[in-house]
Amino acid sequence: MPQRNSEVSLCVKYLLFFFNVFFWIIGGGILGIGLWARYENTKAGASVNKITDWDLDPAWLLIAIGFLMFNLGFCGCIGALRENIALLKFFSISLSIIFFLQLAGGVIGFVFRNKIKSMVTKKLEKTIISYRDNPDLQNLIDYTQETFKCCGLNSYDDWDMNIYFNCSSPGSEGCGVPYSCCITDKLNTMCGYGVRKKTMSGTDRRRKIYTSGCIDGVTSWFKKHLIVLGAVEFGVALLQVLGIGFSTKLISDIRKQMAKWERPRPLLRPHHETGYM
């Protein structure tokens, strides 16, 4: 069996290849879902266009994440398979930037957590206002309230910011909350109507809807699952470091192999100089 004379490690090459094939497929799936959701929203009508902040539309978030994962996965996958240094460099540098941004974001978030919480709260207030303007945003808010057993941002009274649930609204939803705030009878979409009226006692209200805000609910959930979330974050960071390490090692191996190909061969001496006839 002929001996393989190559500096490139097949183990590193194909580990990096299959690692990126996985993320390439996942990224393509997320990108496809985001594009489909955006298309459906555009087809839904003019009400969607009321949202001026693109970051309030979950479809754009899916598109951004999917596009990033798809492109990184593509560059890493093809770069490893074809032993292309340019693609591998792009993959390694991009992954390094993402890793250090995550690290910096975690440190900044911890140091300025109170200020960031206030900024995020103000930003999320727009989601309450735009609740009826985007089906995806509405589903996301409903899912959050049902999952974390909460209502509004700081309290159920935050729904007064929405024109449909405002107490001055003449509609049937006036002085109410979405059905996802209801503790029971969630199949009845009118279960939250009129629950914020002053005529309803606090005891009856607490029996019918969640009264704590979602910011406190999400914060409590994170505290309860801190170990699991820490393990997931560590796993993601480890995968990123391995991806950077594998791509750097593969680039080094490819350069060694190229140097071997470019090494000049020794010139053959003429017969009369060697003494042979």
Backbone as numpy.savetxt, mean C-alpha at the origin, in Angstrom:
# Nx Ny Nz CAx CAy CAz Cx Cy Cz
30.38 -34.91 -17.46 29.53 -33.72 -17.46 30.42 -32.48 -17.46
30.23 -31.54 -18.40 31.10 -30.36 -18.46 30.89 -29.45 -17.24
32.00 -28.90 -16.78 31.94 -28.03 -15.60 31.45 -26.64 -16.00
30.56 -26.08 -15.22 30.04 -24.75 -15.52 31.07 -23.70 -15.13
31.55 -22.94 -16.11 32.59 -21.95 -15.86 31.96 -20.55 -15.89
31.28 -20.19 -14.80 30.62 -18.88 -14.72 30.72 -18.33 -13.31
30.89 -17.01 -13.24 30.97 -16.34 -11.95 29.58 -16.07 -11.35
28.54 -16.17 -12.19 27.18 -15.84 -11.75 26.59 -17.00 -10.97
26.13 -16.73 -9.74 25.53 -17.75 -8.90 24.09 -18.03 -9.36
23.84 -19.26 -9.76 22.50 -19.64 -10.20 21.49 -19.56 -9.06
21.95 -19.87 -7.86 21.05 -19.82 -6.68 20.55 -18.41 -6.46
21.47 -17.43 -6.44 21.09 -16.03 -6.24 20.23 -15.53 -7.40
20.62 -15.91 -8.61 19.91 -15.45 -9.81 18.46 -15.89 -9.80
18.20 -17.17 -9.54 16.82 -17.66 -9.63 16.01 -17.38 -8.37
16.66 -17.20 -7.23 15.94 -16.74 -6.04 15.40 -15.33 -6.29
16.26 -14.46 -6.83 15.84 -13.10 -7.14 14.77 -13.09 -8.23
14.89 -13.98 -9.18 13.91 -14.06 -10.27 12.53 -14.44 -9.74
12.43 -15.53 -9.00 11.13 -15.99 -8.50 10.57 -15.05 -7.43
11.44 -14.43 -6.66 11.02 -13.42 -5.68 10.28 -12.28 -6.38
10.81 -11.85 -7.53 10.22 -10.72 -8.24 9.04 -11.14 -9.11
9.02 -12.39 -9.56 7.85 -12.87 -10.31 6.60 -12.77 -9.42
6.75 -13.15 -8.17 5.64 -13.10 -7.22 5.11 -11.67 -7.08
6.02 -10.71 -6.84 5.61 -9.32 -6.65 5.13 -8.69 -7.95
5.66 -9.16 -9.06 5.21 -8.68 -10.37 3.74 -9.05 -10.58
3.39 -10.28 -10.27 2.01 -10.74 -10.44 1.07 -10.02 -9.46
1.50 -9.92 -8.20 0.67 -9.23 -7.19 0.47 -7.77 -7.58
1.56 -7.11 -8.00 1.46 -5.70 -8.42 0.54 -5.52 -9.60
0.62 -6.44 -10.58 -0.27 -6.37 -11.73 -1.73 -6.54 -11.34
-1.98 -7.44 -10.39 -3.35 -7.64 -9.90 -3.91 -6.40 -9.21
-3.09 -5.79 -8.33 -3.52 -4.57 -7.62 -3.75 -3.43 -8.59
-2.85 -3.29 -9.57 -2.99 -2.24 -10.59 -4.27 -2.44 -11.39
-4.55 -3.68 -11.76 -5.76 -3.98 -12.52 -7.02 -3.64 -11.73
-7.03 -3.99 -10.44 -8.20 -3.68 -9.59 -8.39 -2.17 -9.47
-7.27 -1.44 -9.29 -7.34 0.02 -9.18 -7.87 0.66 -10.44
-7.39 0.21 -11.60 -7.86 0.76 -12.88 -9.32 0.44 -13.11
-9.71 -0.79 -12.75 -11.12 -1.18 -12.90 -12.03 -0.33 -12.00
-11.58 -0.11 -10.75 -12.37 0.70 -9.81 -12.49 2.14 -10.31
-11.38 2.66 -10.85 -11.42 4.04 -11.36 -12.35 4.14 -12.56
-12.32 3.14 -13.43 -13.20 3.12 -14.59 -14.67 3.08 -14.17
-14.97 2.24 -13.19 -16.34 2.13 -12.70 -16.80 3.44 -12.08
-15.88 4.12 -11.35 -16.24 5.41 -10.74 -16.51 6.46 -11.79
-15.69 6.48 -12.84 -15.87 7.45 -13.92 -17.19 7.19 -14.64
-17.52 5.92 -14.81 -18.77 5.54 -15.49 -19.99 5.83 -14.62
-19.76 5.95 -13.29 -20.89 6.11 -12.38 -21.58 7.46 -12.53
-20.84 8.48 -13.00 -21.49 9.76 -13.21 -20.71 10.92 -12.66
-21.33 12.09 -12.71 -20.65 13.34 -12.36 -20.39 13.48 -10.88
-21.13 12.74 -10.03 -20.96 12.89 -8.58 -19.56 12.55 -8.13
-18.90 11.63 -8.86 -17.55 11.23 -8.50 -16.58 12.38 -8.66
-16.85 13.24 -9.65 -15.94 14.34 -9.94 -15.98 15.44 -8.90
-16.86 15.33 -7.91 -16.90 16.32 -6.84 -15.67 16.23 -5.96
-15.02 15.08 -5.92 -13.83 14.91 -5.09 -12.65 15.54 -5.80
-12.08 16.60 -5.20 -10.96 17.30 -5.81 -9.64 16.74 -5.33
-9.59 16.07 -4.20 -8.35 15.50 -3.66 -8.23 14.07 -4.14
-7.25 13.82 -5.03 -7.09 12.48 -5.60 -6.77 11.45 -4.53
-6.10 11.89 -3.43 -5.70 10.92 -2.40 -6.87 10.46 -1.55
-8.06 11.03 -1.75 -9.24 10.56 -1.04 -9.93 9.41 -1.78
-9.48 9.15 -3.00 -10.07 8.07 -3.80 -9.23 6.82 -3.64
-9.77 5.76 -3.02 -9.00 4.52 -2.83 -8.49 3.92 -4.13
-9.17 4.17 -5.24 -8.74 3.62 -6.53 -7.36 4.15 -6.91
-7.11 5.44 -6.66 -5.80 6.01 -6.98 -4.71 5.41 -6.11
-5.02 5.11 -4.86 -4.04 4.48 -3.97 -3.67 3.09 -4.49
-4.67 2.33 -4.92 -4.41 1.00 -5.48 -3.58 1.09 -6.77
-3.89 2.08 -7.60 -3.15 2.26 -8.85 -1.68 2.59 -8.55
-1.44 3.48 -7.58 -0.07 3.88 -7.25 0.74 2.70 -6.69
0.13 1.96 -5.74 0.83 0.81 -5.15 1.06 -0.27 -6.20
0.04 -0.57 -6.99 0.16 -1.60 -8.03 1.20 -1.23 -9.08
1.21 0.03 -9.50 2.18 0.48 -10.50 3.61 0.35 -9.98
3.83 0.75 -8.72 5.17 0.65 -8.13 5.61 -0.81 -8.02
4.75 -1.67 -7.49 5.10 -3.09 -7.35 5.31 -3.76 -8.71
4.46 -3.43 -9.67 4.56 -4.03 -11.00 5.88 -3.67 -11.67
6.27 -2.40 -11.60 7.50 -1.95 -12.25 8.74 -2.48 -11.55
8.73 -2.47 -10.22 9.88 -3.01 -9.49 10.02 -4.51 -9.73
8.90 -5.21 -9.70 8.92 -6.64 -9.95 9.40 -6.97 -11.37
8.96 -6.16 -12.33 9.37 -6.37 -13.72 10.88 -6.17 -13.87
11.40 -5.07 -13.33 12.83 -4.77 -13.45 13.68 -5.84 -12.76
13.27 -6.24 -11.55 14.02 -7.27 -10.84 13.96 -8.61 -11.53
12.78 -8.96 -12.03 12.58 -10.26 -12.69 13.37 -10.36 -13.99
13.19 -9.40 -14.89 13.88 -9.41 -16.18 15.37 -9.16 -15.99
15.71 -8.28 -15.03 17.12 -8.01 -14.77 17.88 -9.24 -14.30
17.23 -10.04 -13.45 17.87 -11.27 -12.97 17.94 -12.32 -14.07
16.85 -12.48 -14.82 16.80 -13.51 -15.84 17.78 -13.23 -16.98
17.84 -11.96 -17.42 18.70 -11.59 -18.53 20.07 -11.10 -18.07
20.29 -11.08 -16.77 21.56 -10.61 -16.20 21.89 -9.20 -16.70
20.86 -8.33 -16.59 20.97 -6.95 -17.06 21.32 -6.04 -15.89
22.50 -5.43 -15.93 22.98 -4.62 -14.82 22.14 -3.36 -14.63
21.71 -2.73 -15.72 20.93 -1.49 -15.62 19.61 -1.73 -14.88
18.90 -2.79 -15.25 17.62 -3.10 -14.59 17.83 -3.49 -13.13
18.89 -4.24 -12.87 19.18 -4.66 -11.49 19.56 -3.46 -10.63
20.29 -2.50 -11.20 20.65 -1.28 -10.46 19.40 -0.47 -10.12
18.52 -0.33 -11.12 17.27 0.40 -10.89 16.46 -0.26 -9.78
16.37 -1.58 -9.82 15.64 -2.34 -8.80 16.26 -2.14 -7.42
17.57 -2.27 -7.33 18.27 -2.16 -6.05 18.17 -0.76 -5.46
18.38 0.25 -6.30 18.33 1.64 -5.82 16.92 2.01 -5.39
15.92 1.62 -6.19 14.52 1.93 -5.85 14.12 1.26 -4.55
14.51 0.01 -4.38 14.17 -0.72 -3.15 14.87 -0.10 -1.94
16.10 0.37 -2.13 16.84 1.03 -1.05 16.17 2.33 -0.64
15.72 3.11 -1.64 15.02 4.37 -1.35 13.74 4.11 -0.57
12.96 3.11 -1.01 11.71 2.76 -0.33 11.99 2.33 1.11
13.04 1.53 1.29 13.40 1.03 2.63 13.75 2.19 3.56
14.59 3.12 3.10 15.00 4.23 3.95 13.87 5.24 4.17
12.98 5.37 3.19 11.80 6.23 3.39 10.89 5.65 4.47
10.71 4.32 4.46 9.92 3.65 5.49 10.55 3.87 6.86
11.87 3.71 6.93 12.59 3.88 8.18 12.47 5.32 8.69
12.68 6.28 7.78 12.58 7.69 8.16 11.15 8.05 8.56
10.18 7.48 7.80 8.77 7.74 8.12 8.39 7.22 9.50
8.92 6.04 9.86 8.64 5.48 11.18 9.21 6.34 12.29
10.43 6.84 12.11 11.07 7.69 13.13 10.33 9.01 13.25
10.03 9.64 12.09 9.32 10.93 12.10 7.92 10.76 12.69
7.26 9.67 12.33 5.92 9.42 12.86 5.91 9.26 14.37
6.96 8.61 14.91 7.04 8.43 16.37 7.34 9.75 17.08
8.27 10.54 16.52 8.69 11.79 17.17 7.57 12.82 17.12
6.91 12.94 15.96 5.88 13.97 15.78 4.49 13.34 15.72
4.26 12.30 16.52 3.01 11.54 16.42 1.77 12.40 16.71
1.86 13.31 17.67 0.68 14.13 18.01 0.34 15.11 16.88
1.38 15.72 16.31 1.16 16.66 15.21 0.63 15.94 13.98
1.20 14.78 13.70 0.76 14.00 12.54 -0.67 13.52 12.72
-1.02 13.12 13.95 -2.38 12.68 14.24 -3.38 13.80 13.95
-3.00 15.05 14.34 -3.87 16.19 14.08 -4.01 16.46 12.59
-2.90 16.36 11.85 -2.93 16.58 10.40 -3.77 15.51 9.69
-3.60 14.27 10.12 -4.35 13.17 9.51 -5.84 13.32 9.80
-6.18 13.76 11.01 -7.58 13.96 11.39 -8.23 15.01 10.49
-7.52 16.11 10.25 -8.06 17.17 9.40 -8.26 16.67 7.97
-7.30 15.84 7.52 -7.41 15.31 6.17 -8.58 14.33 6.07
-8.74 13.52 7.10 -9.80 12.52 7.07 -11.20 13.13 7.21
-11.27 14.35 7.71 -12.56 15.03 7.79 -13.19 15.17 6.41
-12.33 15.28 5.39 -12.83 15.40 4.02 -13.50 14.11 3.55
-13.07 12.99 4.14 -13.72 11.72 3.76 -15.15 11.68 4.27
-15.38 12.27 5.45 -16.75 12.36 5.99 -17.60 13.24 5.07
-17.02 14.37 4.65 -17.76 15.30 3.80 -18.08 14.67 2.45
-17.14 13.86 1.91 -17.29 13.29 0.57 -17.85 11.87 0.59
-18.48 11.49 1.68 -18.94 10.10 1.86 -19.84 9.62 0.72
-20.76 10.46 0.28 -21.71 10.07 -0.76 -21.19 10.32 -2.18
-20.00 10.90 -2.31 -19.53 11.30 -3.64 -18.74 10.22 -4.36
-18.32 9.19 -3.66 -17.49 8.16 -4.28 -17.85 6.80 -3.69
-18.30 5.85 -4.50 -18.71 4.53 -3.98 -17.58 3.79 -3.26
-16.35 3.88 -3.81 -15.22 3.18 -3.18 -14.90 3.77 -1.82
-14.91 5.11 -1.74 -14.66 5.79 -0.46 -15.74 5.43 0.54
-16.98 5.39 0.09 -18.10 5.03 0.96 -17.94 3.61 1.50
-17.58 2.67 0.63 -17.38 1.29 1.06 -16.23 1.16 2.05
-15.16 1.94 1.82 -14.01 1.91 2.71 -14.38 2.43 4.10
-15.13 3.52 4.15 -15.55 4.08 5.44 -16.48 3.10 6.16
-17.42 2.52 5.43 -18.34 1.55 6.04 -17.58 0.34 6.58
-16.62 -0.15 5.80 -15.82 -1.30 6.25 -15.03 -0.96 7.51
-14.47 0.24 7.55 -13.69 0.67 8.73 -14.57 0.75 9.96
-15.75 1.34 9.82 -16.64 1.50 10.97 -17.16 0.16 11.47
-17.44 -0.74 10.56 -17.92 -2.07 10.96 -16.81 -2.89 11.60
-15.60 -2.82 11.04 -14.48 -3.63 11.52 -14.00 -3.18 12.89
-13.85 -1.86 13.04 -13.29 -1.33 14.29 -14.37 -0.89 15.28
-15.65 -1.17 14.93 -16.78 -0.87 15.82 -16.73 0.59 16.30
-16.76 1.50 15.33 -16.65 2.92 15.64 -17.59 3.70 14.73
-17.66 5.00 14.97 -18.56 5.86 14.19 -17.96 7.27 14.13
-17.67 7.74 12.94 -17.04 9.05 12.79 -15.55 8.98 13.09
-14.91 10.15 13.14 -13.48 10.20 13.43 -13.23 10.25 14.93
-13.70 11.32 15.56 -13.56 11.44 17.01 -14.81 10.98 17.75
-15.96 11.16 17.13 -17.23 10.70 17.71 -18.28 10.64 16.60
-19.45 10.11 16.93 -20.53 9.99 15.95 -21.02 11.35 15.47
-20.78 12.41 16.27 -21.23 13.76 15.88 -20.45 14.32 14.69
-19.36 13.66 14.32 -18.60 14.12 13.14 -19.43 14.03 11.87
-20.45 13.17 11.88 -21.28 13.02 10.69 -22.15 14.24 10.43
-22.11 15.20 11.34 -22.82 16.46 11.12 -22.14 17.27 10.02
-20.87 16.93 9.69 -20.14 17.64 8.63 -20.64 17.25 7.25
-21.33 16.14 7.14 -21.86 15.69 5.86 -23.24 16.31 5.62
-23.45 16.82 4.42 -24.70 17.55 4.15 -25.93 16.65 4.24
-25.75 15.36 3.99 -26.89 14.44 4.03 -27.27 14.08 5.46
-26.27 13.98 6.34 -26.52 13.58 7.73 -26.57 14.76 8.68
-26.36 15.97 8.17 -26.44 17.18 8.99 -27.85 17.35 9.56
-27.91 17.82 10.80 -29.23 17.95 11.46 -30.13 18.99 10.79
-29.54 19.87 9.97 -30.35 20.85 9.26 -30.85 20.33 7.91
-30.44 19.08 7.57 -30.87 18.50 6.29 -32.35 18.12 6.35
-33.11 18.46 5.32 -34.54 18.12 5.32 -34.81 16.65 4.97
-33.79 15.93 4.52 -33.98 14.55 4.10 -34.15 13.60 5.27
-34.47 12.36 4.96 -34.70 11.35 6.00 -33.42 10.98 6.75
-32.25 11.23 6.13 -30.97 10.91 6.77 -30.53 11.98 7.75
-31.23 13.11 7.79 -30.85 14.22 8.66 -30.71 13.81 10.11
-29.63 14.29 10.76 -29.33 14.00 12.17 -29.13 12.50 12.41
-28.64 11.83 11.38 -28.39 10.40 11.51 -26.95 10.04 11.24
-26.67 8.76 11.09 -25.34 8.24 10.78 -25.52 7.10 9.77
-24.45 6.71 9.06 -24.55 5.58 8.13 -24.90 4.27 8.84
-25.44 3.33 8.10 -25.85 2.04 8.69 -24.67 1.29 9.29
-23.44 1.56 8.82 -22.26 0.85 9.32 -21.93 1.22 10.77
-22.57 2.27 11.28 -22.38 2.65 12.69 -23.27 1.83 13.61
-24.26 1.15 13.05 -25.24 0.44 13.87 -24.64 -0.82 14.51
-24.99 -1.06 15.75 -24.53 -2.26 16.47 -25.32 -3.47 16.02
-26.62 -3.30 15.85 -27.50 -4.38 15.40 -28.30 -3.90 14.19
-28.98 -4.85 13.55 -29.87 -4.53 12.44 -29.13 -3.84 11.29
-27.90 -4.33 10.95 -27.11 -3.71 9.90 -27.72 -3.91 8.51
-28.55 -4.92 8.37 -29.18 -5.15 7.07 -30.18 -4.06 6.73
-30.65 -3.36 7.74 -31.55 -2.24 7.54 -30.71 -0.97 7.36
-30.62 -0.46 6.13 -29.77 0.71 5.86 -30.29 1.99 6.51
-31.49 1.95 7.06 -32.05 3.14 7.72 -31.91 3.06 9.24
-31.13 2.10 9.72 -31.05 1.90 11.17 -30.39 3.06 11.90
-29.60 3.89 11.18 -28.92 5.01 11.83 -29.64 6.33 11.68
-30.82 6.33 11.08 -31.54 7.57 10.85 -32.04 8.17 12.17
-31.76 9.46 12.36 -32.28 10.20 13.50 -31.67 9.87 14.85
-30.58 9.10 14.90 -30.02 8.69 16.19 -29.29 9.82 16.91
-28.98 10.91 16.19 -28.28 12.03 16.84 -29.23 13.13 17.29
-30.51 12.89 17.15 -31.48 13.88 17.60 -31.47 13.99 19.13
-31.70 15.17 19.61 -31.67 15.41 21.06 -32.78 14.68 21.80
-33.79 14.29 21.05 -34.90 13.58 21.69 -34.52 12.15 22.09
-33.45 11.62 21.51 -33.01 10.27 21.85 -32.05 10.32 23.04
-32.27 9.48 24.01 -31.41 9.45 25.19 -30.06 8.82 24.86
-29.05 9.16 25.69 -27.71 8.62 25.48 -27.67 7.11 25.61
-28.47 6.56 26.51 -28.51 5.10 26.72 -29.05 4.40 25.48
-30.16 4.92 24.95 -30.74 4.32 23.75 -29.80 4.43 22.55
-29.08 5.56 22.48 -28.14 5.77 21.38 -26.99 4.76 21.45
-26.48 4.55 22.68 -25.35 3.60 22.85 -25.78 2.17 22.57
-27.05 1.85 22.76 -27.54 0.52 22.43 -27.68 0.32 20.92
-27.88 1.42 20.21 -28.17 1.32 18.78 -26.93 1.49 17.90
-26.03 2.41 18.26 -24.86 2.67 17.40 -23.57 2.69 18.22
-22.44 2.57 17.51 -21.14 2.76 18.15 -20.96 4.25 18.39
-20.52 4.60 19.57 -20.39 6.03 19.90 -18.93 6.50 19.93
-17.98 5.59 19.96 -16.57 6.00 19.97 -16.09 6.27 18.55
-15.12 7.18 18.42 -14.59 7.55 17.12 -13.64 6.50 16.56
-13.47 6.51 15.24 -12.63 5.51 14.59 -11.14 5.74 14.83
-10.73 6.96 15.11 -9.32 7.20 15.40 -8.91 6.46 16.66
-9.73 6.55 17.69 -9.46 5.80 18.93 -9.60 4.30 18.70
-10.57 3.91 17.87 -10.79 2.49 17.59 -9.61 1.86 16.85
-9.11 2.56 15.85 -7.96 2.06 15.07 -6.71 2.04 15.95
-6.53 3.10 16.75 -5.37 3.17 17.65 -5.38 2.01 18.64
-6.54 1.71 19.21 -6.65 0.60 20.16 -6.36 -0.73 19.48
-6.84 -0.90 18.24 -6.60 -2.13 17.50 -5.11 -2.33 17.24
-4.43 -1.25 16.88 -2.98 -1.34 16.63 -2.23 -1.70 17.91
-2.66 -1.14 19.04 -2.00 -1.46 20.31 -2.19 -2.93 20.69
-3.38 -3.45 20.42 -3.65 -4.86 20.75 -2.86 -5.82 19.87
-2.60 -5.43 18.63 -1.93 -6.32 17.67 -0.51 -5.82 17.36
0.09 -5.15 18.32 1.41 -4.54 18.10 2.47 -5.58 17.76
2.45 -6.73 18.44 3.47 -7.77 18.20 3.32 -8.35 16.79
2.08 -8.63 16.40 1.84 -9.18 15.06 2.24 -8.19 13.98
1.86 -6.92 14.16 2.20 -5.90 13.18 3.71 -5.68 13.11
4.37 -5.75 14.28 5.82 -5.62 14.31 6.50 -6.76 13.56
5.96 -7.98 13.73 6.52 -9.14 13.04 6.33 -9.01 11.52
5.15 -8.52 11.10 4.89 -8.33 9.66 5.83 -7.28 9.09
5.99 -6.18 9.82 6.88 -5.10 9.37 8.33 -5.58 9.28
8.73 -6.39 10.25 10.09 -6.95 10.23 10.26 -7.88 9.03
9.23 -8.68 8.74 9.28 -9.59 7.60 9.40 -8.83 6.29
8.63 -7.75 6.15 8.69 -6.93 4.93 10.07 -6.29 4.79
10.60 -5.76 5.90 11.94 -5.14 5.88 13.01 -6.17 5.52
12.86 -7.39 6.06 13.83 -8.45 5.77 13.81 -8.82 4.28
12.61 -8.91 3.70 12.50 -9.20 2.27 13.15 -8.10 1.43
12.96 -6.85 1.85 13.57 -5.74 1.13 15.09 -5.80 1.20
15.62 -6.08 2.40 17.08 -6.18 2.57 17.63 -7.33 1.75
16.93 -8.47 1.75 17.37 -9.62 0.95 17.34 -9.29 -0.54
16.30 -8.59 -0.97 16.22 -8.19 -2.37 17.37 -7.29 -2.78
17.71 -6.31 -1.90 18.84 -5.42 -2.17 20.15 -6.20 -2.19
20.31 -7.10 -1.21 21.53 -7.91 -1.13 21.71 -8.83 -2.32
20.63 -9.53 -2.72 20.70 -10.45 -3.85 21.03 -9.70 -5.15
20.37 -8.55 -5.35 20.62 -7.80 -6.58 22.04 -7.25 -6.62
22.55 -6.79 -5.47 23.94 -6.30 -5.41 24.93 -7.42 -5.68
24.66 -8.61 -5.10 25.54 -9.77 -5.33 25.51 -10.19 -6.80
24.32 -10.18 -7.40 24.21 -10.59 -8.80 24.92 -9.60 -9.72
24.81 -8.32 -9.43 25.52 -7.30 -10.22 27.03 -7.53 -10.14
27.52 -7.82 -8.93 28.95 -8.09 -8.74 29.39 -9.32 -9.54
28.58 -10.39 -9.50 28.90 -11.61 -10.25 28.92 -11.36 -11.76
27.96 -10.57 -12.24 27.89 -10.29 -13.68 29.12 -9.50 -14.12
29.53 -8.55 -13.30 30.72 -7.76 -13.65 31.98 -8.62 -13.67
32.09 -9.56 -12.74 33.23 -10.47 -12.73 33.26 -11.32 -13.99
32.05 -11.79 -14.40 31.96 -12.60 -15.61 32.31 -11.78 -16.84
31.86 -10.54 -16.90 32.17 -9.66 -18.03 33.67 -9.37 -18.10
34.28 -9.17 -16.92 35.71 -8.93 -16.88 36.49 -10.14 -17.39
35.98 -11.33 -17.09 36.62 -12.56 -17.58 36.53 -12.65 -19.10
35.37 -12.24 -19.66 35.21 -12.28 -21.12 36.11 -11.26 -21.82
36.29 -10.11 -21.14 37.06 -9.03 -21.77 38.56 -9.16 -21.55
38.98 -10.13 -20.75 40.41 -10.30 -20.46 41.13 -10.69 -21.76
42.22 -9.96 -22.15 42.92 -10.27 -23.41 43.65 -11.60 -23.33
43.59 -12.36 -24.43 44.27 -13.65 -24.49 45.76 -13.44 -24.77
46.66 -14.29 -24.24 48.09 -14.15 -24.52 48.39 -14.44 -26.00
49.28 -13.63 -26.58 49.64 -13.81 -27.98 50.52 -15.04 -28.15
50.30 -15.80 -29.22 51.12 -16.98 -29.51 52.45 -16.55 -30.14
53.53 -17.09 -29.65 54.86 -16.76 -30.18 55.10 -17.54 -31.45
55.82 -16.96 -32.39 56.13 -17.67 -33.64 56.98 -18.91 -33.37
56.93 -19.91 -34.28 57.64 -21.18 -34.10 59.15 -20.99 -34.01
59.70 -20.04 -34.79 61.16 -19.91 -34.80 61.68 -19.33 -33.48
60.79 -18.66 -32.70 61.22 -18.12 -31.40 61.12 -19.15 -30.32
60.27 -20.15 -30.49 60.10 -21.18 -29.47 61.13 -22.29 -29.61
61.81 -22.37 -30.78 62.80 -23.42 -30.98 62.24 -24.67 -31.59
60.88 -24.69 -31.90 60.26 -25.87 -32.51 60.20 -25.68 -34.02
60.34 -26.81 -34.74 60.28 -26.78 -36.19 58.83 -26.98 -36.65
